[in-house]
Amino acid sequence: MTPTLYKSAMEKLLSSWSSAAIYLPENYVFPVQSRPGDATVPFCNTLPMIDLNTAFAGGRQDAVQQVLEACQDFGVFQVINHGVDEDLVIDTMRVVKEFFDMPNEDKANVYSEDPNKKCRLYTSTYDYENEKVHLWRDNLRHHCHPIDEFLHLWPQKPARYGDVVKKYSLQVGDLSSRILELICEGLGLGPTYFGDGLTGVQLFSANHYPPCPNPNLALGLPKHCDANLITFLLQDDISGLQLYRNGEWLGIEPIPNAFVVILGHQAQVISNGKLTSPEHRAVTNSTDHRTSIVYSINPKPDSIIEPAKALINDSNPPLYRAFQFKEFLKTYEVKKDYNEGALEDFKIKA
Ligand code: OGA
Ligand code: NI
């Protein structure tokens, strides 16, 4: 690639031009029905907050019950005293912010428009060229499991990125196993139900949302459910994550050193609809940079996803047919329906 082409590709990144933008460009304006409008919504003050220390103090069964109820009612909860080292959480957020703050020439090695790359920096979605409206976010995304297979692909700068993010990925990966075990117990599935086939693809995905000239018309991420099994999301201190619940948008309050745990579509299918995958989005604001770090647990592409047999009986017939995870992803991407409709093709019609 010639140097000029390279430069012009990277210039799509919001971090290349957004600080000089006075108006929101036309191709970032969402259709009226999905615009956030005045996005200053109240926080969801009923969102479950699970303190794993106190939950376990009442016995393991208490912790199982709290997690199960949160997953059934909301499909999303915050977790504190989660066992991931607090300094590491702070340091990971710091090093990710340092990454996005670097000049373009330092980010050029990881910038790519090829969605098949196992580590890449890009802007908006995997389909920038064809999408009708661009998202107000830059994203750095890479695989991290098994970690040593992918470490060499990660950003070389900041120099400590690899060390810090490796530790973080391992610890959040452990947390995900512990939470999934509690979910299994709650559902009455064997403790190892979520084995490597259902959790073997783990992604580290950092979203960077720069200040936006018109937050009422743009979105960082439109309303969606996560395509995966489960997400562990770390927010910085700037709000922007919103939950769609009972027909209204509510903010998810940034709490220091807390993870927002979000169930994905696959958790809804495997639990045969007992657990819900919540609709959520990310809004922008006109003054502050916002960064979120998503640790995403996904099935392997060939794995079969289906309602767990232990949950099926005469009075609980399966709501979904079995499918390969890659089949779901294809539908998700082709239909571009990121909400409940994404599961439509896999539902068993009564
Ligand atoms: C996501 C997501 C929200 C946020 O990456 O799937 O929902 O606050 N992110 O960045
Ligand atoms: Ni999401």
PDB file of C-alpha atoms in Angstrom, residues 20-318:
ATOM      1  CA  ALA A  20     -11.743  19.839  14.747  1.00  0.00           C
ATOM      2  CA  ALA A  21     -15.354  19.087  13.776  1.00  0.00           C
ATOM      3  CA  ILE A  22     -17.813  21.865  14.518  1.00  0.00           C
ATOM      4  CA  TYR A  23     -20.836  20.172  12.948  1.00  0.00           C
ATOM      5  CA  LEU A  24     -21.839  16.536  12.875  1.00  0.00           C
ATOM      6  CA  PRO A  25     -21.289  15.269   9.300  1.00  0.00           C
ATOM      7  CA  GLU A  26     -24.452  14.114   7.516  1.00  0.00           C
ATOM      8  CA  ASN A  27     -23.331  10.475   7.393  1.00  0.00           C
ATOM      9  CA  TYR A  28     -23.290  10.302  11.211  1.00  0.00           C
ATOM     10  CA  VAL A  29     -26.907  11.465  11.586  1.00  0.00           C
ATOM     11  CA  PHE A  30     -29.211   8.601  12.645  1.00  0.00           C
ATOM     12  CA  PRO A  31     -32.784   8.288  11.319  1.00  0.00           C
ATOM     13  CA  VAL A  32     -35.330  10.119  13.492  1.00  0.00           C
ATOM     14  CA  GLN A  33     -36.676   6.948  15.162  1.00  0.00           C
ATOM     15  CA  SER A  34     -33.287   5.789  16.472  1.00  0.00           C
ATOM     16  CA  ARG A  35     -31.800   9.172  17.439  1.00  0.00           C
ATOM     17  CA  PRO A  36     -31.126   9.506  21.136  1.00  0.00           C
ATOM     18  CA  GLY A  37     -32.490  13.073  21.254  1.00  0.00           C
ATOM     19  CA  ASP A  38     -31.809  14.587  24.622  1.00  0.00           C
ATOM     20  CA  ALA A  39     -29.949  11.580  25.985  1.00  0.00           C
ATOM     21  CA  THR A  40     -29.642  12.763  29.570  1.00  0.00           C
ATOM     22  CA  VAL A  41     -31.753   9.971  31.028  1.00  0.00           C
ATOM     23  CA  PRO A  42     -31.887   8.906  34.698  1.00  0.00           C
ATOM     24  CA  PHE A  43     -29.769   6.011  35.889  1.00  0.00           C
ATOM     25  CA  CYS A  44     -31.505   2.681  36.311  1.00  0.00           C
ATOM     26  CA  ASN A  45     -31.651   2.633  40.101  1.00  0.00           C
ATOM     27  CA  THR A  46     -33.041  -0.889  40.266  1.00  0.00           C
ATOM     28  CA  LEU A  47     -30.183  -2.477  38.304  1.00  0.00           C
ATOM     29  CA  PRO A  48     -28.900  -5.381  40.401  1.00  0.00           C
ATOM     30  CA  MET A  49     -25.560  -4.767  42.059  1.00  0.00           C
ATOM     31  CA  ILE A  50     -23.923  -7.974  43.184  1.00  0.00           C
ATOM     32  CA  ASP A  51     -21.136  -7.807  45.736  1.00  0.00           C
ATOM     33  CA  LEU A  52     -19.519 -11.216  45.407  1.00  0.00           C
ATOM     34  CA  ASN A  53     -18.015 -10.973  48.907  1.00  0.00           C
ATOM     35  CA  THR A  54     -21.305 -10.459  50.664  1.00  0.00           C
ATOM     36  CA  ALA A  55     -23.145 -12.795  48.272  1.00  0.00           C
ATOM     37  CA  PHE A  56     -20.808 -15.655  49.211  1.00  0.00           C
ATOM     38  CA  ALA A  57     -20.874 -14.693  52.895  1.00  0.00           C
ATOM     39  CA  GLY A  58     -24.443 -16.003  52.934  1.00  0.00           C
ATOM     40  CA  GLY A  59     -23.306 -19.284  51.394  1.00  0.00           C
ATOM     41  CA  ARG A  60     -22.804 -20.293  47.770  1.00  0.00           C
ATOM     42  CA  GLN A  61     -26.523 -20.806  47.272  1.00  0.00           C
ATOM     43  CA  ASP A  62     -27.124 -17.118  48.043  1.00  0.00           C
ATOM     44  CA  ALA A  63     -24.673 -16.067  45.358  1.00  0.00           C
ATOM     45  CA  VAL A  64     -26.263 -18.462  42.864  1.00  0.00           C
ATOM     46  CA  GLN A  65     -29.700 -17.060  43.638  1.00  0.00           C
ATOM     47  CA  GLN A  66     -28.638 -13.418  43.300  1.00  0.00           C
ATOM     48  CA  VAL A  67     -26.954 -14.019  39.953  1.00  0.00           C
ATOM     49  CA  LEU A  68     -29.860 -16.097  38.638  1.00  0.00           C
ATOM     50  CA  GLU A  69     -32.462 -13.511  39.580  1.00  0.00           C
ATOM     51  CA  ALA A  70     -30.440 -10.710  37.981  1.00  0.00           C
ATOM     52  CA  CYS A  71     -30.029 -12.763  34.789  1.00  0.00           C
ATOM     53  CA  GLN A  72     -33.723 -13.620  34.621  1.00  0.00           C
ATOM     54  CA  ASP A  73     -35.115 -10.215  35.380  1.00  0.00           C
ATOM     55  CA  PHE A  74     -32.601  -7.855  33.758  1.00  0.00           C
ATOM     56  CA  GLY A  75     -30.048  -9.933  31.849  1.00  0.00           C
ATOM     57  CA  VAL A  76     -27.549  -7.364  33.104  1.00  0.00           C
ATOM     58  CA  PHE A  77     -26.060  -6.492  36.471  1.00  0.00           C
ATOM     59  CA  GLN A  78     -23.057  -4.806  38.017  1.00  0.00           C
ATOM     60  CA  VAL A  79     -20.571  -6.832  40.009  1.00  0.00           C
ATOM     61  CA  ILE A  80     -18.126  -5.589  42.649  1.00  0.00           C
ATOM     62  CA  ASN A  81     -15.620  -7.440  44.810  1.00  0.00           C
ATOM     63  CA  HIS A  82     -15.208  -9.615  41.744  1.00  0.00           C
ATOM     64  CA  GLY A  83     -11.650 -10.713  42.441  1.00  0.00           C
ATOM     65  CA  VAL A  84     -10.017  -8.895  39.513  1.00  0.00           C
ATOM     66  CA  ASP A  85      -7.175  -6.843  40.948  1.00  0.00           C
ATOM     67  CA  GLU A  86      -8.245  -3.188  41.342  1.00  0.00           C
ATOM     68  CA  ASP A  87      -4.880  -1.694  40.351  1.00  0.00           C
ATOM     69  CA  LEU A  88      -4.906  -3.861  37.250  1.00  0.00           C
ATOM     70  CA  VAL A  89      -8.379  -2.603  36.331  1.00  0.00           C
ATOM     71  CA  ILE A  90      -7.203   1.011  36.683  1.00  0.00           C
ATOM     72  CA  ASP A  91      -3.994   0.329  34.781  1.00  0.00           C
ATOM     73  CA  THR A  92      -5.795  -1.413  31.923  1.00  0.00           C
ATOM     74  CA  MET A  93      -8.147   1.525  31.449  1.00  0.00           C
ATOM     75  CA  ARG A  94      -5.127   3.846  31.553  1.00  0.00           C
ATOM     76  CA  VAL A  95      -3.101   1.934  28.965  1.00  0.00           C
ATOM     77  CA  VAL A  96      -6.099   1.676  26.631  1.00  0.00           C
ATOM     78  CA  LYS A  97      -6.636   5.441  26.862  1.00  0.00           C
ATOM     79  CA  GLU A  98      -2.929   5.942  26.162  1.00  0.00           C
ATOM     80  CA  PHE A  99      -3.309   3.768  23.089  1.00  0.00           C
ATOM     81  CA  PHE A 100      -6.153   5.873  21.685  1.00  0.00           C
ATOM     82  CA  ASP A 101      -4.255   9.084  22.529  1.00  0.00           C
ATOM     83  CA  MET A 102      -1.214   8.111  20.460  1.00  0.00           C
ATOM     84  CA  PRO A 103      -0.600   9.821  17.113  1.00  0.00           C
ATOM     85  CA  ASN A 104      -1.747   7.950  14.010  1.00  0.00           C
ATOM     86  CA  GLU A 105       1.725   6.801  13.025  1.00  0.00           C
ATOM     87  CA  ASP A 106       1.938   4.809  16.261  1.00  0.00           C
ATOM     88  CA  LYS A 107      -1.421   3.173  15.622  1.00  0.00           C
ATOM     89  CA  ALA A 108      -0.820   2.439  11.926  1.00  0.00           C
ATOM     90  CA  ASN A 109       0.439  -1.108  12.532  1.00  0.00           C
ATOM     91  CA  VAL A 110      -2.863  -2.265  13.979  1.00  0.00           C
ATOM     92  CA  TYR A 111      -5.212  -0.217  11.782  1.00  0.00           C
ATOM     93  CA  SER A 112      -7.039  -2.502   9.372  1.00  0.00           C
ATOM     94  CA  GLU A 113     -10.274  -2.621   7.406  1.00  0.00           C
ATOM     95  CA  ASP A 114     -10.145  -6.411   7.137  1.00  0.00           C
ATOM     96  CA  PRO A 115     -12.755  -7.820   9.572  1.00  0.00           C
ATOM     97  CA  ASN A 116     -10.988 -11.197   9.593  1.00  0.00           C
ATOM     98  CA  LYS A 117      -7.874  -9.798  11.271  1.00  0.00           C
ATOM     99  CA  LYS A 118      -7.455 -11.182  14.791  1.00  0.00           C
ATOM    100  CA  CYS A 119      -6.284  -7.798  16.050  1.00  0.00           C
ATOM    101  CA  ARG A 120      -7.285  -4.509  14.551  1.00  0.00           C
ATOM    102  CA  LEU A 121      -8.090  -0.862  15.068  1.00  0.00           C
ATOM    103  CA  TYR A 122     -10.926   0.526  12.966  1.00  0.00           C
ATOM    104  CA  THR A 123     -13.810   2.969  13.180  1.00  0.00           C
ATOM    105  CA  SER A 124     -17.609   2.475  13.307  1.00  0.00           C
ATOM    106  CA  THR A 125     -18.433  -1.150  12.253  1.00  0.00           C
ATOM    107  CA  TYR A 126     -16.833  -3.970  10.249  1.00  0.00           C
ATOM    108  CA  ASP A 127     -18.820  -2.663   7.277  1.00  0.00           C
ATOM    109  CA  TYR A 128     -17.871   1.028   7.119  1.00  0.00           C
ATOM    110  CA  GLU A 129     -18.040   1.218   3.314  1.00  0.00           C
ATOM    111  CA  ASN A 130     -21.609  -0.089   3.044  1.00  0.00           C
ATOM    112  CA  GLU A 131     -23.296   1.136   6.196  1.00  0.00           C
ATOM    113  CA  LYS A 132     -25.882   3.902   5.899  1.00  0.00           C
ATOM    114  CA  VAL A 133     -24.856   5.731   9.057  1.00  0.00           C
ATOM    115  CA  HIS A 134     -21.472   5.649  10.753  1.00  0.00           C
ATOM    116  CA  LEU A 135     -21.111   5.086  14.474  1.00  0.00           C
ATOM    117  CA  TRP A 136     -19.377   7.662  16.618  1.00  0.00           C
ATOM    118  CA  ARG A 137     -16.698   5.317  17.925  1.00  0.00           C
ATOM    119  CA  ASP A 138     -13.264   3.952  17.204  1.00  0.00           C
ATOM    120  CA  ASN A 139     -12.665   0.343  18.261  1.00  0.00           C
ATOM    121  CA  LEU A 140      -9.594  -1.707  19.056  1.00  0.00           C
ATOM    122  CA  ARG A 141     -10.404  -5.422  19.112  1.00  0.00           C
ATOM    123  CA  HIS A 142      -8.316  -8.526  19.468  1.00  0.00           C
ATOM    124  CA  HIS A 143      -8.534 -12.166  20.360  1.00  0.00           C
ATOM    125  CA  CYS A 144      -7.114 -13.222  23.727  1.00  0.00           C
ATOM    126  CA  HIS A 145      -7.761 -16.918  24.225  1.00  0.00           C
ATOM    127  CA  PRO A 146      -5.650 -18.965  24.350  1.00  0.00           C
ATOM    128  CA  ILE A 147      -3.609 -15.900  25.078  1.00  0.00           C
ATOM    129  CA  ASP A 148      -0.203 -16.955  23.815  1.00  0.00           C
ATOM    130  CA  GLU A 149      -1.635 -17.643  20.382  1.00  0.00           C
ATOM    131  CA  PHE A 150      -2.572 -13.996  19.934  1.00  0.00           C
ATOM    132  CA  LEU A 151      -0.262 -11.894  22.109  1.00  0.00           C
ATOM    133  CA  HIS A 152       2.191 -11.226  19.280  1.00  0.00           C
ATOM    134  CA  LEU A 153      -0.568  -9.576  17.226  1.00  0.00           C
ATOM    135  CA  TRP A 154      -1.486  -7.000  19.856  1.00  0.00           C
ATOM    136  CA  PRO A 155      -0.361  -3.352  19.796  1.00  0.00           C
ATOM    137  CA  GLN A 156       3.381  -2.964  20.443  1.00  0.00           C
ATOM    138  CA  LYS A 157       2.797   0.552  21.738  1.00  0.00           C
ATOM    139  CA  PRO A 158       2.313   1.649  24.514  1.00  0.00           C
ATOM    140  CA  ALA A 159       5.201  -0.671  25.428  1.00  0.00           C
ATOM    141  CA  ARG A 160       3.442  -2.096  28.487  1.00  0.00           C
ATOM    142  CA  TYR A 161       0.169  -2.776  26.623  1.00  0.00           C
ATOM    143  CA  GLY A 162       0.891  -6.509  26.183  1.00  0.00           C
ATOM    144  CA  ASP A 163       1.843  -7.124  29.827  1.00  0.00           C
ATOM    145  CA  VAL A 164      -1.071  -5.217  31.293  1.00  0.00           C
ATOM    146  CA  VAL A 165      -3.756  -6.476  28.941  1.00  0.00           C
ATOM    147  CA  LYS A 166      -2.510 -10.064  29.222  1.00  0.00           C
ATOM    148  CA  LYS A 167      -2.930  -9.992  33.017  1.00  0.00           C
ATOM    149  CA  TYR A 168      -6.303  -8.301  32.676  1.00  0.00           C
ATOM    150  CA  SER A 169      -7.558 -10.803  30.090  1.00  0.00           C
ATOM    151  CA  LEU A 170      -6.541 -13.776  32.232  1.00  0.00           C
ATOM    152  CA  GLN A 171      -8.198 -12.371  35.349  1.00  0.00           C
ATOM    153  CA  VAL A 172     -11.410 -11.311  33.608  1.00  0.00           C
ATOM    154  CA  GLY A 173     -11.441 -14.695  31.842  1.00  0.00           C
ATOM    155  CA  ASP A 174     -11.332 -16.331  35.309  1.00  0.00           C
ATOM    156  CA  LEU A 175     -14.118 -14.083  36.552  1.00  0.00           C
ATOM    157  CA  SER A 176     -16.217 -15.102  33.549  1.00  0.00           C
ATOM    158  CA  SER A 177     -15.760 -18.793  34.452  1.00  0.00           C
ATOM    159  CA  ARG A 178     -16.855 -18.145  38.026  1.00  0.00           C
ATOM    160  CA  ILE A 179     -19.945 -16.201  36.958  1.00  0.00           C
ATOM    161  CA  LEU A 180     -20.852 -18.802  34.326  1.00  0.00           C
ATOM    162  CA  GLU A 181     -20.579 -21.540  36.962  1.00  0.00           C
ATOM    163  CA  LEU A 182     -23.031 -19.659  39.170  1.00  0.00           C
ATOM    164  CA  ILE A 183     -25.386 -19.271  36.199  1.00  0.00           C
ATOM    165  CA  CYS A 184     -25.115 -23.019  35.453  1.00  0.00           C
ATOM    166  CA  GLU A 185     -25.941 -23.896  39.024  1.00  0.00           C
ATOM    167  CA  GLY A 186     -28.879 -21.512  39.013  1.00  0.00           C
ATOM    168  CA  LEU A 187     -30.277 -23.058  35.845  1.00  0.00           C
ATOM    169  CA  GLY A 188     -29.666 -26.584  37.103  1.00  0.00           C
ATOM    170  CA  LEU A 189     -27.061 -27.410  34.463  1.00  0.00           C
ATOM    171  CA  GLY A 190     -23.835 -29.250  35.260  1.00  0.00           C
ATOM    172  CA  PRO A 191     -21.097 -26.860  36.475  1.00  0.00           C
ATOM    173  CA  THR A 192     -19.054 -27.440  33.308  1.00  0.00           C
ATOM    174  CA  TYR A 193     -21.850 -26.887  30.820  1.00  0.00           C
ATOM    175  CA  PHE A 194     -20.137 -23.763  29.481  1.00  0.00           C
ATOM    176  CA  GLY A 195     -17.013 -25.578  28.326  1.00  0.00           C
ATOM    177  CA  ASP A 196     -14.463 -24.540  25.740  1.00  0.00           C
ATOM    178  CA  GLY A 197     -16.894 -24.995  22.846  1.00  0.00           C
ATOM    179  CA  LEU A 198     -19.185 -22.303  24.227  1.00  0.00           C
ATOM    180  CA  THR A 199     -16.526 -19.977  25.670  1.00  0.00           C
ATOM    181  CA  GLY A 200     -13.434 -20.666  23.563  1.00  0.00           C
ATOM    182  CA  VAL A 201     -13.372 -17.386  21.646  1.00  0.00           C
ATOM    183  CA  GLN A 202     -12.578 -14.489  23.975  1.00  0.00           C
ATOM    184  CA  LEU A 203     -12.253 -10.958  22.655  1.00  0.00           C
ATOM    185  CA  PHE A 204     -10.896  -7.780  24.178  1.00  0.00           C
ATOM    186  CA  SER A 205     -12.719  -4.860  22.589  1.00  0.00           C
ATOM    187  CA  ALA A 206     -12.018  -1.263  23.569  1.00  0.00           C
ATOM    188  CA  ASN A 207     -14.439   1.436  22.450  1.00  0.00           C
ATOM    189  CA  HIS A 208     -13.338   5.031  22.271  1.00  0.00           C
ATOM    190  CA  TYR A 209     -16.027   7.694  21.966  1.00  0.00           C
ATOM    191  CA  PRO A 210     -14.568  11.180  21.427  1.00  0.00           C
ATOM    192  CA  PRO A 211     -16.636  14.308  22.202  1.00  0.00           C
ATOM    193  CA  CYS A 212     -19.374  14.590  19.577  1.00  0.00           C
ATOM    194  CA  PRO A 213     -20.579  17.900  18.065  1.00  0.00           C
ATOM    195  CA  ASN A 214     -24.215  16.756  18.206  1.00  0.00           C
ATOM    196  CA  PRO A 215     -24.897  13.905  20.656  1.00  0.00           C
ATOM    197  CA  ASN A 216     -28.658  14.196  20.037  1.00  0.00           C
ATOM    198  CA  LEU A 217     -28.319  12.952  16.465  1.00  0.00           C
ATOM    199  CA  ALA A 218     -25.432  10.472  16.693  1.00  0.00           C
ATOM    200  CA  LEU A 219     -24.818   7.171  18.469  1.00  0.00           C
ATOM    201  CA  GLY A 220     -21.709   5.409  19.652  1.00  0.00           C
ATOM    202  CA  LEU A 221     -23.512   2.082  19.328  1.00  0.00           C
ATOM    203  CA  PRO A 222     -27.175   1.764  18.302  1.00  0.00           C
ATOM    204  CA  LYS A 223     -29.670  -0.365  20.225  1.00  0.00           C
ATOM    205  CA  HIS A 224     -28.486  -3.974  20.202  1.00  0.00           C
ATOM    206  CA  CYS A 225     -28.174  -7.214  22.117  1.00  0.00           C
ATOM    207  CA  ASP A 226     -24.715  -8.698  22.266  1.00  0.00           C
ATOM    208  CA  ALA A 227     -24.247 -11.553  19.789  1.00  0.00           C
ATOM    209  CA  ASN A 228     -22.081 -13.519  22.218  1.00  0.00           C
ATOM    210  CA  LEU A 229     -22.657 -15.626  25.327  1.00  0.00           C
ATOM    211  CA  ILE A 230     -21.737 -13.012  27.935  1.00  0.00           C
ATOM    212  CA  THR A 231     -19.957  -9.649  28.173  1.00  0.00           C
ATOM    213  CA  PHE A 232     -17.885  -8.115  30.991  1.00  0.00           C
ATOM    214  CA  LEU A 233     -17.871  -4.375  30.408  1.00  0.00           C
ATOM    215  CA  LEU A 234     -15.692  -1.863  32.195  1.00  0.00           C
ATOM    216  CA  GLN A 235     -16.738   1.787  31.995  1.00  0.00           C
ATOM    217  CA  ASP A 236     -14.573   4.779  32.782  1.00  0.00           C
ATOM    218  CA  ASP A 237     -16.153   7.579  34.843  1.00  0.00           C
ATOM    219  CA  ILE A 238     -18.147   9.074  31.960  1.00  0.00           C
ATOM    220  CA  SER A 239     -21.685   7.803  31.487  1.00  0.00           C
ATOM    221  CA  GLY A 240     -22.991   6.726  28.087  1.00  0.00           C
ATOM    222  CA  LEU A 241     -24.115   3.112  28.412  1.00  0.00           C
ATOM    223  CA  GLN A 242     -27.912   2.847  28.396  1.00  0.00           C
ATOM    224  CA  LEU A 243     -30.358  -0.005  28.928  1.00  0.00           C
ATOM    225  CA  TYR A 244     -33.729  -0.283  27.185  1.00  0.00           C
ATOM    226  CA  ARG A 245     -36.174  -1.514  29.776  1.00  0.00           C
ATOM    227  CA  ASN A 246     -39.969  -1.422  29.849  1.00  0.00           C
ATOM    228  CA  GLY A 247     -40.044   0.902  26.858  1.00  0.00           C
ATOM    229  CA  GLU A 248     -37.601   3.492  28.154  1.00  0.00           C
ATOM    230  CA  TRP A 249     -33.905   4.238  28.122  1.00  0.00           C
ATOM    231  CA  LEU A 250     -32.069   4.271  31.445  1.00  0.00           C
ATOM    232  CA  GLY A 251     -28.413   4.970  32.137  1.00  0.00           C
ATOM    233  CA  ILE A 252     -26.073   2.400  33.653  1.00  0.00           C
ATOM    234  CA  GLU A 253     -24.138   4.289  36.260  1.00  0.00           C
ATOM    235  CA  PRO A 254     -20.344   4.157  36.024  1.00  0.00           C
ATOM    236  CA  ILE A 255     -19.121   2.677  39.302  1.00  0.00           C
ATOM    237  CA  PRO A 256     -15.371   2.548  39.938  1.00  0.00           C
ATOM    238  CA  ASN A 257     -13.956  -0.973  39.737  1.00  0.00           C
ATOM    239  CA  ALA A 258     -17.294  -2.563  38.821  1.00  0.00           C
ATOM    240  CA  PHE A 259     -18.000  -4.735  35.806  1.00  0.00           C
ATOM    241  CA  VAL A 260     -21.275  -4.509  33.948  1.00  0.00           C
ATOM    242  CA  VAL A 261     -22.162  -8.111  33.129  1.00  0.00           C
ATOM    243  CA  ILE A 262     -24.429  -8.415  30.076  1.00  0.00           C
ATOM    244  CA  LEU A 263     -25.948 -11.654  28.775  1.00  0.00           C
ATOM    245  CA  GLY A 264     -25.760 -12.160  25.023  1.00  0.00           C
ATOM    246  CA  HIS A 265     -28.179 -13.806  22.580  1.00  0.00           C
ATOM    247  CA  GLN A 266     -26.536 -17.232  23.074  1.00  0.00           C
ATOM    248  CA  ALA A 267     -27.322 -17.215  26.803  1.00  0.00           C
ATOM    249  CA  GLN A 268     -30.962 -16.606  25.941  1.00  0.00           C
ATOM    250  CA  VAL A 269     -31.012 -19.550  23.516  1.00  0.00           C
ATOM    251  CA  ILE A 270     -29.122 -21.990  25.768  1.00  0.00           C
ATOM    252  CA  SER A 271     -31.384 -21.164  28.720  1.00  0.00           C
ATOM    253  CA  ASN A 272     -34.405 -21.632  26.422  1.00  0.00           C
ATOM    254  CA  GLY A 273     -35.552 -18.112  27.165  1.00  0.00           C
ATOM    255  CA  LYS A 274     -35.247 -18.403  30.954  1.00  0.00           C
ATOM    256  CA  LEU A 275     -32.537 -15.744  30.835  1.00  0.00           C
ATOM    257  CA  THR A 276     -32.815 -12.552  28.825  1.00  0.00           C
ATOM    258  CA  SER A 277     -30.387 -10.725  26.634  1.00  0.00           C
ATOM    259  CA  PRO A 278     -30.974  -7.006  27.271  1.00  0.00           C
ATOM    260  CA  GLU A 279     -31.101  -4.289  24.628  1.00  0.00           C
ATOM    261  CA  HIS A 280     -28.588  -1.541  25.209  1.00  0.00           C
ATOM    262  CA  ARG A 281     -26.726   1.242  23.377  1.00  0.00           C
ATOM    263  CA  ALA A 282     -23.940   3.765  23.845  1.00  0.00           C
ATOM    264  CA  VAL A 283     -24.659   7.481  23.540  1.00  0.00           C
ATOM    265  CA  THR A 284     -22.072  10.224  23.150  1.00  0.00           C
ATOM    266  CA  ASN A 285     -21.632  13.630  24.740  1.00  0.00           C
ATOM    267  CA  SER A 286     -20.192  16.934  23.568  1.00  0.00           C
ATOM    268  CA  THR A 287     -17.480  17.473  26.176  1.00  0.00           C
ATOM    269  CA  ASP A 288     -15.754  14.294  27.306  1.00  0.00           C
ATOM    270  CA  HIS A 289     -13.867  11.418  25.781  1.00  0.00           C
ATOM    271  CA  ARG A 290     -15.387   8.143  26.951  1.00  0.00           C
ATOM    272  CA  THR A 291     -13.715   4.737  26.907  1.00  0.00           C
ATOM    273  CA  SER A 292     -15.240   1.347  27.604  1.00  0.00           C
ATOM    274  CA  ILE A 293     -13.502  -2.022  27.652  1.00  0.00           C
ATOM    275  CA  VAL A 294     -15.524  -5.051  26.680  1.00  0.00           C
ATOM    276  CA  TYR A 295     -14.367  -8.573  27.451  1.00  0.00           C
ATOM    277  CA  SER A 296     -16.547 -10.783  25.280  1.00  0.00           C
ATOM    278  CA  ILE A 297     -17.041 -14.548  25.728  1.00  0.00           C
ATOM    279  CA  ASN A 298     -18.107 -16.310  22.531  1.00  0.00           C
ATOM    280  CA  PRO A 299     -18.699 -19.865  21.351  1.00  0.00           C
ATOM    281  CA  LYS A 300     -16.338 -21.316  18.756  1.00  0.00           C
ATOM    282  CA  PRO A 301     -17.668 -20.840  15.222  1.00  0.00           C
ATOM    283  CA  ASP A 302     -18.498 -24.546  14.684  1.00  0.00           C
ATOM    284  CA  SER A 303     -20.073 -25.097  18.104  1.00  0.00           C
ATOM    285  CA  ILE A 304     -23.708 -26.096  18.241  1.00  0.00           C
ATOM    286  CA  ILE A 305     -25.945 -23.724  20.157  1.00  0.00           C
ATOM    287  CA  GLU A 306     -29.252 -25.094  21.374  1.00  0.00           C
ATOM    288  CA  PRO A 307     -31.525 -24.973  24.401  1.00  0.00           C
ATOM    289  CA  ALA A 308     -29.890 -27.124  27.102  1.00  0.00           C
ATOM    290  CA  LYS A 309     -31.515 -30.572  27.081  1.00  0.00           C
ATOM    291  CA  ALA A 310     -31.869 -30.483  30.878  1.00  0.00           C
ATOM    292  CA  LEU A 311     -34.246 -27.534  30.528  1.00  0.00           C
ATOM    293  CA  ILE A 312     -36.527 -29.197  27.993  1.00  0.00           C
ATOM    294  CA  ASN A 313     -39.536 -31.329  28.905  1.00  0.00           C
ATOM    295  CA  ASP A 314     -43.192 -31.699  27.958  1.00  0.00           C
ATOM    296  CA  SER A 315     -44.210 -28.461  29.594  1.00  0.00           C
ATOM    297  CA  ASN A 316     -41.053 -26.639  28.414  1.00  0.00           C
ATOM    298  CA  PRO A 317     -40.648 -27.362  24.706  1.00  0.00           C
ATOM    299  CA  PRO A 318     -37.576 -25.909  22.983  1.00  0.00           C
TER     300      PRO A 318
END
